[in-house]
């Protein structure tokens, strides 16, 4: 094979196989000054610049590969970041420089165009992992709330048309492996080895490059929706209403009535709108964790198993059928969920639109105070979803309506994943 015919990835293969400990710009996670912290560089065009494992775009990297293979995208394409800066600025906040608070996102990911402009001009392929923009939401449940007098247009947050004005941020996951390991109570070597094995050896740098601490996993990220003035986030002087929501495509998008996901989501948005109209601010954090992070195929298999079992669907067998198919009841593990709120500088949630003990526990353990917990009104619970609610309450997932104390959380922890 001649030199010019050798695969272009040859140098990259050598890099991932033989740890060198040498990177052009190392990452010093937890440093509050972004230039001293260093940029996250997961480029594929210049392997010698890489200081992170994996690549940008998460699961969408596979689609990028298809586009390159099909010849519709140049493999060495560099993003033109002109006019892509955030419409609203968040931070910096004290949590950005605290490695105990943020381990799964890059707090500087929305401003790399600015803080690393010089390095980008020098040829370093540095890309944003967070994007912030403006948008309007329109959902028939909000229009219905207006018709029934629960919501009223104010012309700023809620338009007469039913449109809700929001600021939204898309966040790609960026994992600092030492911090991830600590959150899950395992050693970093075990975490790296397990990630390597359970992805079929997809990322050899996990085990061959111990000098690289940052990993961009091939998973979905999350989206943040802010209702009202984004500058009020993180201010304890303004009331915050918050809903943390885990993805449920069947309900959220297609309106399936077997669970409370879309009703709880729209109820949370309604409460966020009210908070913004009253001078506070509302926040919805939407996490890509379909089917309790088990996936939609597994979820539908479990639906069949529940419906077809002798005696029909029941709260007593709700989690048993899931565990038979998936081997575990739930893989959402809310340990990483608070990071997005810490990125926004939040230290207190006045009204938490959720009765989930798992979410409450993760947030309070991370240092975020929670005041009132807002349950979904009974009239919004679909008939087919009552089995789910009863099962989750019996398993310790949900509180029946009272504000859950730390003592109550300890009592339910053994039953709630």
mmCIF file of N, CA and C in Angstrom, residues 115-221:
data_model
loop_
_atom_site.group_PDB
_atom_site.id
_atom_site.type_symbol
_atom_site.label_atom_id
_atom_site.label_comp_id
_atom_site.label_asym_id
_atom_site.label_seq_id
_atom_site.Cartn_x
_atom_site.Cartn_y
_atom_site.Cartn_z
ATOM 1 N N UNK A 115 -15.075 33.058 23.864
ATOM 2 C CA UNK A 115 -13.911 32.926 24.749
ATOM 3 C C UNK A 115 -12.742 32.209 24.083
ATOM 4 N N UNK A 116 -13.023 31.416 23.044
ATOM 5 C CA UNK A 116 -11.941 30.713 22.354
ATOM 6 C C UNK A 116 -11.809 31.167 20.901
ATOM 7 N N UNK A 117 -12.191 32.414 20.647
ATOM 8 C CA UNK A 117 -12.129 32.951 19.281
ATOM 9 C C UNK A 117 -10.715 32.887 18.723
ATOM 10 N N UNK A 118 -9.730 33.182 19.548
ATOM 11 C CA UNK A 118 -8.333 33.173 19.090
ATOM 12 C C UNK A 118 -7.899 31.775 18.689
ATOM 13 N N UNK A 119 -8.246 30.789 19.507
ATOM 14 C CA UNK A 119 -7.858 29.408 19.201
ATOM 15 C C UNK A 119 -8.582 28.893 17.950
ATOM 16 N N UNK A 120 -9.846 29.287 17.791
ATOM 17 C CA UNK A 120 -10.587 28.893 16.595
ATOM 18 C C UNK A 120 -9.934 29.487 15.355
ATOM 19 N N UNK A 121 -9.512 30.757 15.447
ATOM 20 C CA UNK A 121 -8.840 31.411 14.319
ATOM 21 C C UNK A 121 -7.513 30.742 13.992
ATOM 22 N N UNK A 122 -6.892 30.110 14.995
ATOM 23 C CA UNK A 122 -5.618 29.417 14.784
ATOM 24 C C UNK A 122 -5.807 28.036 14.159
ATOM 25 N N UNK A 123 -7.052 27.605 13.994
ATOM 26 C CA UNK A 123 -7.315 26.316 13.349
ATOM 27 C C UNK A 123 -7.812 25.224 14.250
ATOM 28 N N UNK A 124 -8.074 25.524 15.515
ATOM 29 C CA UNK A 124 -8.600 24.514 16.421
ATOM 30 C C UNK A 124 -10.108 24.369 16.195
ATOM 31 N N UNK A 125 -10.563 23.139 16.041
ATOM 32 C CA UNK A 125 -11.966 22.840 15.762
ATOM 33 C C UNK A 125 -12.725 22.752 17.082
ATOM 34 N N UNK A 126 -13.108 23.907 17.610
ATOM 35 C CA UNK A 126 -13.806 24.002 18.894
ATOM 36 C C UNK A 126 -15.265 24.310 18.612
ATOM 37 N N UNK A 127 -16.157 23.489 19.136
ATOM 38 C CA UNK A 127 -17.576 23.621 18.805
ATOM 39 C C UNK A 127 -18.428 23.823 20.052
ATOM 40 N N UNK A 128 -19.494 24.579 19.931
ATOM 41 C CA UNK A 128 -20.413 24.740 21.069
ATOM 42 C C UNK A 128 -21.099 23.416 21.407
ATOM 43 N N UNK A 129 -21.361 23.202 22.689
ATOM 44 C CA UNK A 129 -22.159 22.058 23.125
ATOM 45 C C UNK A 129 -23.481 22.521 23.733
ATOM 46 N N UNK A 130 -23.674 23.850 23.751
ATOM 47 C CA UNK A 130 -24.928 24.433 24.216
ATOM 48 C C UNK A 130 -25.316 25.547 23.250
ATOM 49 N N UNK A 131 -26.580 25.615 22.896
ATOM 50 C CA UNK A 131 -27.093 26.693 22.059
ATOM 51 C C UNK A 131 -28.334 27.281 22.711
ATOM 52 N N UNK A 132 -28.444 28.610 22.711
ATOM 53 C CA UNK A 132 -29.554 29.308 23.351
ATOM 54 C C UNK A 132 -30.269 30.161 22.317
ATOM 55 N N UNK A 133 -31.596 30.046 22.257
ATOM 56 C CA UNK A 133 -32.365 30.787 21.261
ATOM 57 C C UNK A 133 -33.727 31.167 21.834
ATOM 58 N N UNK A 134 -34.526 31.890 21.035
ATOM 59 C CA UNK A 134 -35.886 32.285 21.410
ATOM 60 C C UNK A 134 -36.881 31.445 20.617
ATOM 61 N N UNK A 135 -38.088 31.268 21.160
ATOM 62 C CA UNK A 135 -39.096 30.481 20.443
ATOM 63 C C UNK A 135 -40.483 30.782 20.994
ATOM 64 N N UNK A 136 -41.494 30.283 20.289
ATOM 65 C CA UNK A 136 -42.876 30.310 20.750
ATOM 66 C C UNK A 136 -43.353 28.869 20.882
ATOM 67 N N UNK A 137 -44.123 28.586 21.931
ATOM 68 C CA UNK A 137 -44.757 27.282 22.106
ATOM 69 C C UNK A 137 -46.255 27.430 21.902
ATOM 70 N N UNK A 138 -46.858 26.437 21.297
ATOM 71 C CA UNK A 138 -48.307 26.423 21.175
ATOM 72 C C UNK A 138 -48.803 25.004 21.386
ATOM 73 N N UNK A 139 -49.617 24.796 22.442
ATOM 74 C CA UNK A 139 -50.142 23.489 22.783
ATOM 75 C C UNK A 139 -51.632 23.638 23.063
ATOM 76 N N UNK A 140 -52.411 22.680 22.571
ATOM 77 C CA UNK A 140 -53.859 22.834 22.701
ATOM 78 C C UNK A 140 -54.297 22.845 24.163
ATOM 79 N N UNK A 141 -53.520 22.206 25.049
ATOM 80 C CA UNK A 141 -53.875 22.212 26.471
ATOM 81 C C UNK A 141 -53.790 23.626 27.059
ATOM 82 N N UNK A 142 -52.855 24.432 26.565
ATOM 83 C CA UNK A 142 -52.739 25.800 27.052
ATOM 84 C C UNK A 142 -53.905 26.651 26.553
ATOM 85 N N UNK A 143 -54.295 26.418 25.295
ATOM 86 C CA UNK A 143 -55.456 27.109 24.762
ATOM 87 C C UNK A 143 -56.704 26.725 25.557
ATOM 88 N N UNK A 144 -56.794 25.451 25.939
ATOM 89 C CA UNK A 144 -57.924 24.972 26.737
ATOM 90 C C UNK A 144 -57.922 25.622 28.114
ATOM 91 N N UNK A 145 -56.734 25.780 28.694
ATOM 92 C CA UNK A 145 -56.624 26.438 30.005
ATOM 93 C C UNK A 145 -57.076 27.889 29.918
ATOM 94 N N UNK A 146 -56.811 28.526 28.772
ATOM 95 C CA UNK A 146 -57.283 29.898 28.575
ATOM 96 C C UNK A 146 -58.801 29.922 28.448
ATOM 97 N N UNK A 147 -59.346 28.977 27.703
ATOM 98 C CA UNK A 147 -60.805 28.927 27.517
ATOM 99 C C UNK A 147 -61.533 28.696 28.838
ATOM 100 N N UNK A 148 -60.896 27.933 29.749
ATOM 101 C CA UNK A 148 -61.526 27.615 31.025
ATOM 102 C C UNK A 148 -61.197 28.622 32.117
ATOM 103 N N UNK A 149 -60.393 29.639 31.760
ATOM 104 C CA UNK A 149 -60.112 30.713 32.702
ATOM 105 C C UNK A 149 -58.961 30.461 33.655
ATOM 106 N N UNK A 150 -58.217 29.365 33.465
ATOM 107 C CA UNK A 150 -57.064 29.106 34.340
ATOM 108 C C UNK A 150 -55.861 29.958 33.930
ATOM 109 N N UNK A 151 -55.760 30.269 32.652
ATOM 110 C CA UNK A 151 -54.696 31.118 32.139
ATOM 111 C C UNK A 151 -55.306 32.316 31.434
ATOM 112 N N UNK A 152 -54.589 33.449 31.498
ATOM 113 C CA UNK A 152 -55.046 34.665 30.846
ATOM 114 C C UNK A 152 -53.874 35.285 30.079
ATOM 115 N N UNK A 153 -54.146 35.733 28.869
ATOM 116 C CA UNK A 153 -53.107 36.353 28.045
ATOM 117 C C UNK A 153 -52.664 37.665 28.676
ATOM 118 N N UNK A 154 -51.353 37.895 28.657
ATOM 119 C CA UNK A 154 -50.806 39.155 29.149
ATOM 120 C C UNK A 154 -50.067 39.918 28.053
ATOM 121 N N UNK A 155 -49.919 39.265 26.871
ATOM 122 C CA UNK A 155 -49.274 39.929 25.744
ATOM 123 C C UNK A 155 -47.761 39.839 25.751
ATOM 124 N N UNK A 156 -47.185 39.397 26.851
ATOM 125 C CA UNK A 156 -45.720 39.284 26.940
ATOM 126 C C UNK A 156 -45.291 37.825 27.050
ATOM 127 N N UNK A 157 -45.740 37.162 28.113
ATOM 128 C CA UNK A 157 -45.431 35.737 28.287
ATOM 129 C C UNK A 157 -46.405 34.891 27.474
ATOM 130 N N UNK A 158 -47.685 35.194 27.606
ATOM 131 C CA UNK A 158 -48.735 34.451 26.918
ATOM 132 C C UNK A 158 -49.516 35.385 26.001
ATOM 133 N N UNK A 159 -49.477 35.096 24.714
ATOM 134 C CA UNK A 159 -50.158 35.914 23.719
ATOM 135 C C UNK A 159 -51.642 35.541 23.652
ATOM 136 N N UNK A 160 -52.445 36.436 23.082
ATOM 137 C CA UNK A 160 -53.874 36.173 22.925
ATOM 138 C C UNK A 160 -54.119 34.964 22.027
ATOM 139 N N UNK A 161 -53.173 34.675 21.127
ATOM 140 C CA UNK A 161 -53.284 33.522 20.230
ATOM 141 C C UNK A 161 -53.065 32.194 20.939
ATOM 142 N N UNK A 162 -52.570 32.257 22.172
ATOM 143 C CA UNK A 162 -52.215 31.044 22.900
ATOM 144 C C UNK A 162 -50.735 30.721 22.828
ATOM 145 N N UNK A 163 -49.972 31.491 22.044
ATOM 146 C CA UNK A 163 -48.533 31.295 21.955
ATOM 147 C C UNK A 163 -47.859 31.692 23.269
ATOM 148 N N UNK A 164 -46.902 30.879 23.699
ATOM 149 C CA UNK A 164 -46.110 31.185 24.886
ATOM 150 C C UNK A 164 -44.693 31.528 24.433
ATOM 151 N N UNK A 165 -44.190 32.671 24.882
ATOM 152 C CA UNK A 165 -42.849 33.116 24.516
ATOM 153 C C UNK A 165 -41.840 32.495 25.478
ATOM 154 N N UNK A 166 -40.828 31.834 24.942
ATOM 155 C CA UNK A 166 -39.834 31.171 25.785
ATOM 156 C C UNK A 166 -38.416 31.449 25.282
ATOM 157 N N UNK A 167 -37.481 31.284 26.175
ATOM 158 C CA UNK A 167 -36.067 31.160 25.830
ATOM 159 C C UNK A 167 -35.709 29.706 26.030
ATOM 160 N N UNK A 168 -35.021 29.108 25.062
ATOM 161 C CA UNK A 168 -34.706 27.684 25.215
ATOM 162 C C UNK A 168 -33.243 27.420 24.908
ATOM 163 N N UNK A 169 -32.718 26.416 25.577
ATOM 164 C CA UNK A 169 -31.314 26.030 25.399
ATOM 165 C C UNK A 169 -31.234 24.530 25.162
ATOM 166 N N UNK A 170 -30.483 24.146 24.140
ATOM 167 C CA UNK A 170 -30.206 22.735 23.861
ATOM 168 C C UNK A 170 -28.820 22.415 24.410
ATOM 169 N N UNK A 171 -28.724 21.314 25.151
ATOM 170 C CA UNK A 171 -27.471 20.968 25.839
ATOM 171 C C UNK A 171 -27.035 19.563 25.454
ATOM 172 N N UNK A 172 -25.822 19.447 24.936
ATOM 173 C CA UNK A 172 -25.230 18.138 24.664
ATOM 174 C C UNK A 172 -24.439 17.680 25.886
ATOM 175 N N UNK A 173 -24.461 16.386 26.197
ATOM 176 C CA UNK A 173 -23.735 15.905 27.368
ATOM 177 C C UNK A 173 -22.215 15.947 27.166
ATOM 178 N N UNK A 174 -21.528 16.404 28.182
ATOM 179 C CA UNK A 174 -20.057 16.397 28.237
ATOM 180 C C UNK A 174 -19.699 15.874 29.618
ATOM 181 N N UNK A 175 -19.179 14.657 29.675
ATOM 182 C CA UNK A 175 -18.950 14.001 30.957
ATOM 183 C C UNK A 175 -17.503 14.141 31.419
ATOM 184 N N UNK A 176 -17.344 14.635 32.632
ATOM 185 C CA UNK A 176 -16.041 14.612 33.294
ATOM 186 C C UNK A 176 -15.993 13.315 34.096
ATOM 187 N N UNK A 177 -15.235 12.352 33.604
ATOM 188 C CA UNK A 177 -15.311 10.980 34.108
ATOM 189 C C UNK A 177 -14.999 10.830 35.605
ATOM 190 N N UNK A 178 -14.006 11.535 36.164
ATOM 191 C CA UNK A 178 -13.800 11.401 37.610
ATOM 192 C C UNK A 178 -15.035 11.815 38.415
ATOM 193 N N UNK A 179 -15.710 12.882 37.975
ATOM 194 C CA UNK A 179 -16.907 13.342 38.673
ATOM 195 C C UNK A 179 -18.086 12.416 38.470
ATOM 196 N N UNK A 180 -18.225 11.852 37.258
ATOM 197 C CA UNK A 180 -19.300 10.899 36.988
ATOM 198 C C UNK A 180 -19.145 9.680 37.890
ATOM 199 N N UNK A 181 -17.928 9.172 37.987
ATOM 200 C CA UNK A 181 -17.673 7.999 38.829
ATOM 201 C C UNK A 181 -18.039 8.279 40.279
ATOM 202 N N UNK A 182 -17.688 9.451 40.751
ATOM 203 C CA UNK A 182 -17.984 9.794 42.142
ATOM 204 C C UNK A 182 -19.486 9.881 42.365
ATOM 205 N N UNK A 183 -20.223 10.450 41.410
ATOM 206 C CA UNK A 183 -21.675 10.562 41.549
ATOM 207 C C UNK A 183 -22.326 9.184 41.691
ATOM 208 N N UNK A 184 -21.794 8.201 40.964
ATOM 209 C CA UNK A 184 -22.402 6.882 40.961
ATOM 210 C C UNK A 184 -21.745 5.930 41.957
ATOM 211 N N UNK A 185 -20.815 6.436 42.733
ATOM 212 C CA UNK A 185 -20.238 5.641 43.792
ATOM 213 C C UNK A 185 -19.368 4.494 43.328
ATOM 214 N N UNK A 186 -18.678 4.677 42.183
ATOM 215 C CA UNK A 186 -17.761 3.637 41.701
ATOM 216 C C UNK A 186 -16.408 4.273 41.419
ATOM 217 N N UNK A 187 -15.388 3.454 41.228
ATOM 218 C CA UNK A 187 -14.090 4.023 40.894
ATOM 219 C C UNK A 187 -14.025 4.306 39.396
ATOM 220 N N UNK A 188 -13.169 5.234 39.008
ATOM 221 C CA UNK A 188 -13.111 5.670 37.619
ATOM 222 C C UNK A 188 -12.690 4.546 36.683
ATOM 223 N N UNK A 189 -11.793 3.679 37.120
ATOM 224 C CA UNK A 189 -11.348 2.571 36.267
ATOM 225 C C UNK A 189 -12.526 1.667 35.915
ATOM 226 N N UNK A 190 -13.364 1.351 36.913
ATOM 227 C CA UNK A 190 -14.538 0.513 36.662
ATOM 228 C C UNK A 190 -15.494 1.194 35.690
ATOM 229 N N UNK A 191 -15.702 2.485 35.882
ATOM 230 C CA UNK A 191 -16.581 3.230 34.984
ATOM 231 C C UNK A 191 -16.067 3.188 33.554
ATOM 232 N N UNK A 192 -14.774 3.474 33.378
ATOM 233 C CA UNK A 192 -14.192 3.486 32.033
ATOM 234 C C UNK A 192 -14.287 2.105 31.380
ATOM 235 N N UNK A 193 -13.918 1.087 32.117
ATOM 236 C CA UNK A 193 -13.932 -0.270 31.574
ATOM 237 C C UNK A 193 -15.358 -0.684 31.198
ATOM 238 N N UNK A 194 -16.331 -0.359 32.050
ATOM 239 C CA UNK A 194 -17.713 -0.736 31.771
ATOM 240 C C UNK A 194 -18.267 0.029 30.575
ATOM 241 N N UNK A 195 -17.976 1.322 30.483
ATOM 242 C CA UNK A 195 -18.414 2.095 29.312
ATOM 243 C C UNK A 195 -17.825 1.508 28.034
ATOM 244 N N UNK A 196 -16.562 1.144 28.082
ATOM 245 C CA UNK A 196 -15.889 0.552 26.918
ATOM 246 C C UNK A 196 -16.549 -0.764 26.522
ATOM 247 N N UNK A 197 -16.812 -1.623 27.491
ATOM 248 C CA UNK A 197 -17.369 -2.942 27.194
ATOM 249 C C UNK A 197 -18.829 -2.864 26.756
ATOM 250 N N UNK A 198 -19.626 -2.024 27.421
ATOM 251 C CA UNK A 198 -21.056 -1.970 27.131
ATOM 252 C C UNK A 198 -21.376 -1.178 25.864
ATOM 253 N N UNK A 199 -20.404 -0.517 25.283
ATOM 254 C CA UNK A 199 -20.589 0.109 23.966
ATOM 255 C C UNK A 199 -19.889 -0.717 22.890
ATOM 256 N N UNK A 200 -19.581 -1.975 23.206
ATOM 257 C CA UNK A 200 -18.963 -2.861 22.219
ATOM 258 C C UNK A 200 -17.568 -2.428 21.802
ATOM 259 N N UNK A 201 -16.833 -1.798 22.709
ATOM 260 C CA UNK A 201 -15.483 -1.342 22.377
ATOM 261 C C UNK A 201 -15.469 -0.144 21.446
ATOM 262 N N UNK A 202 -16.552 0.608 21.429
ATOM 263 C CA UNK A 202 -16.677 1.727 20.494
ATOM 264 C C UNK A 202 -15.661 2.843 20.771
ATOM 265 N N UNK A 203 -15.279 3.006 22.034
ATOM 266 C CA UNK A 203 -14.383 4.100 22.411
ATOM 267 C C UNK A 203 -13.155 3.545 23.123
ATOM 268 N N UNK A 204 -12.149 3.076 22.380
ATOM 269 C CA UNK A 204 -10.958 2.487 23.016
ATOM 270 C C UNK A 204 -10.197 3.455 23.897
ATOM 271 N N UNK A 205 -10.330 4.758 23.631
ATOM 272 C CA UNK A 205 -9.612 5.745 24.452
ATOM 273 C C UNK A 205 -10.045 5.698 25.920
ATOM 274 N N UNK A 206 -11.224 5.149 26.177
ATOM 275 C CA UNK A 206 -11.664 5.030 27.561
ATOM 276 C C UNK A 206 -10.692 4.201 28.388
ATOM 277 N N UNK A 207 -10.063 3.193 27.754
ATOM 278 C CA UNK A 207 -9.139 2.327 28.481
ATOM 279 C C UNK A 207 -7.685 2.543 28.079
ATOM 280 N N UNK A 208 -7.442 3.205 26.953
ATOM 281 C CA UNK A 208 -6.048 3.413 26.521
ATOM 282 C C UNK A 208 -5.547 4.824 26.780
ATOM 283 N N UNK A 209 -6.435 5.733 27.126
ATOM 284 C CA UNK A 209 -6.020 7.119 27.365
ATOM 285 C C UNK A 209 -6.493 7.607 28.729
ATOM 286 N N UNK A 210 -5.913 7.113 29.806
ATOM 287 C CA UNK A 210 -6.320 7.571 31.137
ATOM 288 C C UNK A 210 -6.039 9.044 31.365
ATOM 289 N N UNK A 211 -5.214 9.652 30.489
ATOM 290 C CA UNK A 211 -4.922 11.079 30.624
ATOM 291 C C UNK A 211 -6.069 11.952 30.122
ATOM 292 N N UNK A 212 -7.011 11.370 29.368
ATOM 293 C CA UNK A 212 -8.166 12.113 28.879
ATOM 294 C C UNK A 212 -9.339 11.891 29.836
ATOM 295 N N UNK A 213 -9.765 12.951 30.518
ATOM 296 C CA UNK A 213 -10.789 12.845 31.554
ATOM 297 C C UNK A 213 -12.199 13.156 31.061
ATOM 298 N N UNK A 214 -12.320 13.708 29.851
ATOM 299 C CA UNK A 214 -13.617 14.169 29.367
ATOM 300 C C UNK A 214 -14.109 13.263 28.251
ATOM 301 N N UNK A 215 -15.399 12.901 28.317
ATOM 302 C CA UNK A 215 -16.015 11.975 27.376
ATOM 303 C C UNK A 215 -17.317 12.575 26.866
ATOM 304 N N UNK A 216 -17.513 12.578 25.542
ATOM 305 C CA UNK A 216 -18.770 13.008 24.938
ATOM 306 C C UNK A 216 -19.555 11.751 24.555
ATOM 307 N N UNK A 217 -20.496 11.327 25.395
ATOM 308 C CA UNK A 217 -21.183 10.051 25.171
ATOM 309 C C UNK A 217 -22.171 10.130 24.010
ATOM 310 N N UNK A 218 -22.417 9.021 23.317
ATOM 311 C CA UNK A 218 -23.349 9.001 22.184
ATOM 312 C C UNK A 218 -24.793 8.838 22.635
ATOM 313 N N UNK A 219 -25.266 9.792 23.408
ATOM 314 C CA UNK A 219 -26.632 9.757 23.922
ATOM 315 C C UNK A 219 -27.297 11.099 23.664
ATOM 316 N N UNK A 220 -28.604 11.157 23.864
ATOM 317 C CA UNK A 220 -29.320 12.412 23.724
ATOM 318 C C UNK A 220 -29.042 13.331 24.902
ATOM 319 N N UNK A 221 -29.173 14.619 24.675
ATOM 320 C CA UNK A 221 -28.965 15.588 25.736
ATOM 321 C C UNK A 221 -30.282 16.029 26.354
#
